Amino acid sequence: ASRSFALAPGVSRQVVRTLFDRFAMGELGRIERAKAIVETEEGWYRFDVASGIVDEIRWSPAPNGRLVVIGADIRDVSLDAAITRIGGGQT
């Protein structure tokens, strides 16, 4: 299954990193891949998790922030709550 979310600008980089760490640990389901491009309070970043490894790097500006999550047994309610907490919504 895959889910896509819009992300609001100005979110804390650490909050997004924590979300990706949760993906890697399997707290929100069996996330096989997740990628976000988001304007944090420290500038634009790309976050990526694959095979349980989280990567984050500075990124060039994009028209808007977004997150895509791909996996199985995704805990939809918990994922939606986590995304809402960082200022995002499903697209």
mmCIF file of C-alpha atoms in Angstrom:
data_model
loop_
_atom_site.group_PDB
_atom_site.id
_atom_site.type_symbol
_atom_site.label_atom_id
_atom_site.label_comp_id
_atom_site.label_asym_id
_atom_site.label_seq_id
_atom_site.Cartn_x
_atom_site.Cartn_y
_atom_site.Cartn_z
ATOM 1 C CA ALA A 1 0.000 0.000 0.000
ATOM 2 C CA SER A 2 1.124 3.567 -0.481
ATOM 3 C CA ARG A 3 0.043 6.831 1.081
ATOM 4 C CA SER A 4 0.794 10.392 0.010
ATOM 5 C CA PHE A 5 0.697 13.525 2.158
ATOM 6 C CA ALA A 6 1.193 17.267 1.736
ATOM 7 C CA LEU A 7 3.550 18.825 4.304
ATOM 8 C CA ALA A 8 3.262 22.398 5.531
ATOM 9 C CA PRO A 9 6.375 24.616 5.495
ATOM 10 C CA GLY A 10 8.271 25.580 8.630
ATOM 11 C CA VAL A 11 8.173 22.242 10.451
ATOM 12 C CA SER A 12 11.045 21.328 12.757
ATOM 13 C CA ARG A 13 13.733 19.273 10.997
ATOM 14 C CA GLN A 14 14.117 17.174 14.156
ATOM 15 C CA VAL A 15 10.393 16.382 14.256
ATOM 16 C CA VAL A 16 10.532 15.059 10.680
ATOM 17 C CA ARG A 17 13.694 13.093 11.506
ATOM 18 C CA THR A 18 11.945 11.539 14.505
ATOM 19 C CA LEU A 19 9.041 10.497 12.272
ATOM 20 C CA PHE A 20 11.465 8.822 9.863
ATOM 21 C CA ASP A 21 13.212 7.081 12.754
ATOM 22 C CA ARG A 22 9.797 5.733 13.757
ATOM 23 C CA PHE A 23 9.302 4.467 10.189
ATOM 24 C CA ALA A 24 12.675 2.711 10.341
ATOM 25 C CA MET A 25 11.844 1.055 13.685
ATOM 26 C CA GLY A 26 8.519 -0.238 12.377
ATOM 27 C CA GLU A 27 6.397 1.721 14.859
ATOM 28 C CA LEU A 28 3.881 2.700 12.166
ATOM 29 C CA GLY A 29 3.802 -0.570 10.251
ATOM 30 C CA ARG A 30 6.157 -2.336 7.886
ATOM 31 C CA ILE A 31 7.361 0.726 5.983
ATOM 32 C CA GLU A 32 9.474 -0.424 3.054
ATOM 33 C CA ARG A 33 10.178 3.054 1.713
ATOM 34 C CA ALA A 34 9.328 6.618 2.650
ATOM 35 C CA LYS A 35 10.516 9.837 1.099
ATOM 36 C CA ALA A 36 9.778 13.450 1.977
ATOM 37 C CA ILE A 37 10.814 16.768 0.548
ATOM 38 C CA VAL A 38 9.947 19.427 3.090
ATOM 39 C CA GLU A 39 10.710 23.038 3.927
ATOM 40 C CA THR A 40 11.862 22.900 7.538
ATOM 41 C CA GLU A 41 12.644 25.856 9.756
ATOM 42 C CA GLU A 42 16.286 25.232 8.718
ATOM 43 C CA GLY A 43 15.577 25.184 4.962
ATOM 44 C CA TRP A 44 14.633 22.479 2.475
ATOM 45 C CA TYR A 45 15.513 18.853 3.222
ATOM 46 C CA ARG A 46 14.967 15.469 1.660
ATOM 47 C CA PHE A 47 14.321 12.599 4.072
ATOM 48 C CA ASP A 48 14.445 8.994 2.940
ATOM 49 C CA VAL A 49 14.104 5.622 4.649
ATOM 50 C CA ALA A 50 14.770 2.298 2.938
ATOM 51 C CA SER A 51 15.738 -1.031 4.471
ATOM 52 C CA GLY A 52 15.552 0.553 7.929
ATOM 53 C CA ILE A 53 18.176 3.204 7.132
ATOM 54 C CA VAL A 54 17.270 6.886 7.448
ATOM 55 C CA ASP A 55 18.972 9.503 5.308
ATOM 56 C CA GLU A 56 18.504 13.271 5.367
ATOM 57 C CA ILE A 57 20.202 15.871 3.219
ATOM 58 C CA ARG A 58 19.708 19.520 2.340
ATOM 59 C CA TRP A 59 17.632 19.865 -0.801
ATOM 60 C CA SER A 60 16.711 22.460 -3.356
ATOM 61 C CA PRO A 61 13.377 24.275 -2.964
ATOM 62 C CA ALA A 62 10.300 22.525 -4.311
ATOM 63 C CA PRO A 63 6.840 23.914 -5.133
ATOM 64 C CA ASN A 64 5.490 22.280 -1.951
ATOM 65 C CA GLY A 65 6.388 19.781 0.734
ATOM 66 C CA ARG A 66 5.285 16.198 0.338
ATOM 67 C CA LEU A 67 5.688 12.739 1.827
ATOM 68 C CA VAL A 68 5.139 9.323 0.258
ATOM 69 C CA VAL A 69 5.029 6.154 2.364
ATOM 70 C CA ILE A 70 5.106 2.656 0.853
ATOM 71 C CA GLY A 71 4.681 -0.468 2.911
ATOM 72 C CA ALA A 72 2.492 -3.236 4.259
ATOM 73 C CA ASP A 73 0.404 -3.417 7.387
ATOM 74 C CA ILE A 74 0.609 0.377 7.685
ATOM 75 C CA ARG A 75 -1.029 1.560 10.896
ATOM 76 C CA ASP A 76 -3.239 4.124 9.162
ATOM 77 C CA VAL A 77 -4.690 5.796 12.258
ATOM 78 C CA SER A 78 -1.266 6.170 13.905
ATOM 79 C CA LEU A 79 0.300 7.373 10.645
ATOM 80 C CA ASP A 80 -2.454 9.945 10.091
ATOM 81 C CA ALA A 81 -2.051 11.226 13.665
ATOM 82 C CA ALA A 82 1.737 11.512 13.275
ATOM 83 C CA ILE A 83 1.392 13.413 9.998
ATOM 84 C CA THR A 84 -1.239 15.745 11.452
ATOM 85 C CA ARG A 85 1.115 16.547 14.344
ATOM 86 C CA ILE A 86 3.775 17.794 11.922
ATOM 87 C CA GLY A 87 1.306 19.889 9.928
ATOM 88 C CA GLY A 88 0.518 17.552 7.076
ATOM 89 C CA GLY A 89 -2.558 16.097 5.460
ATOM 90 C CA GLN A 90 -3.394 13.349 3.035
ATOM 91 C CA THR A 91 -3.419 14.145 -0.676
#
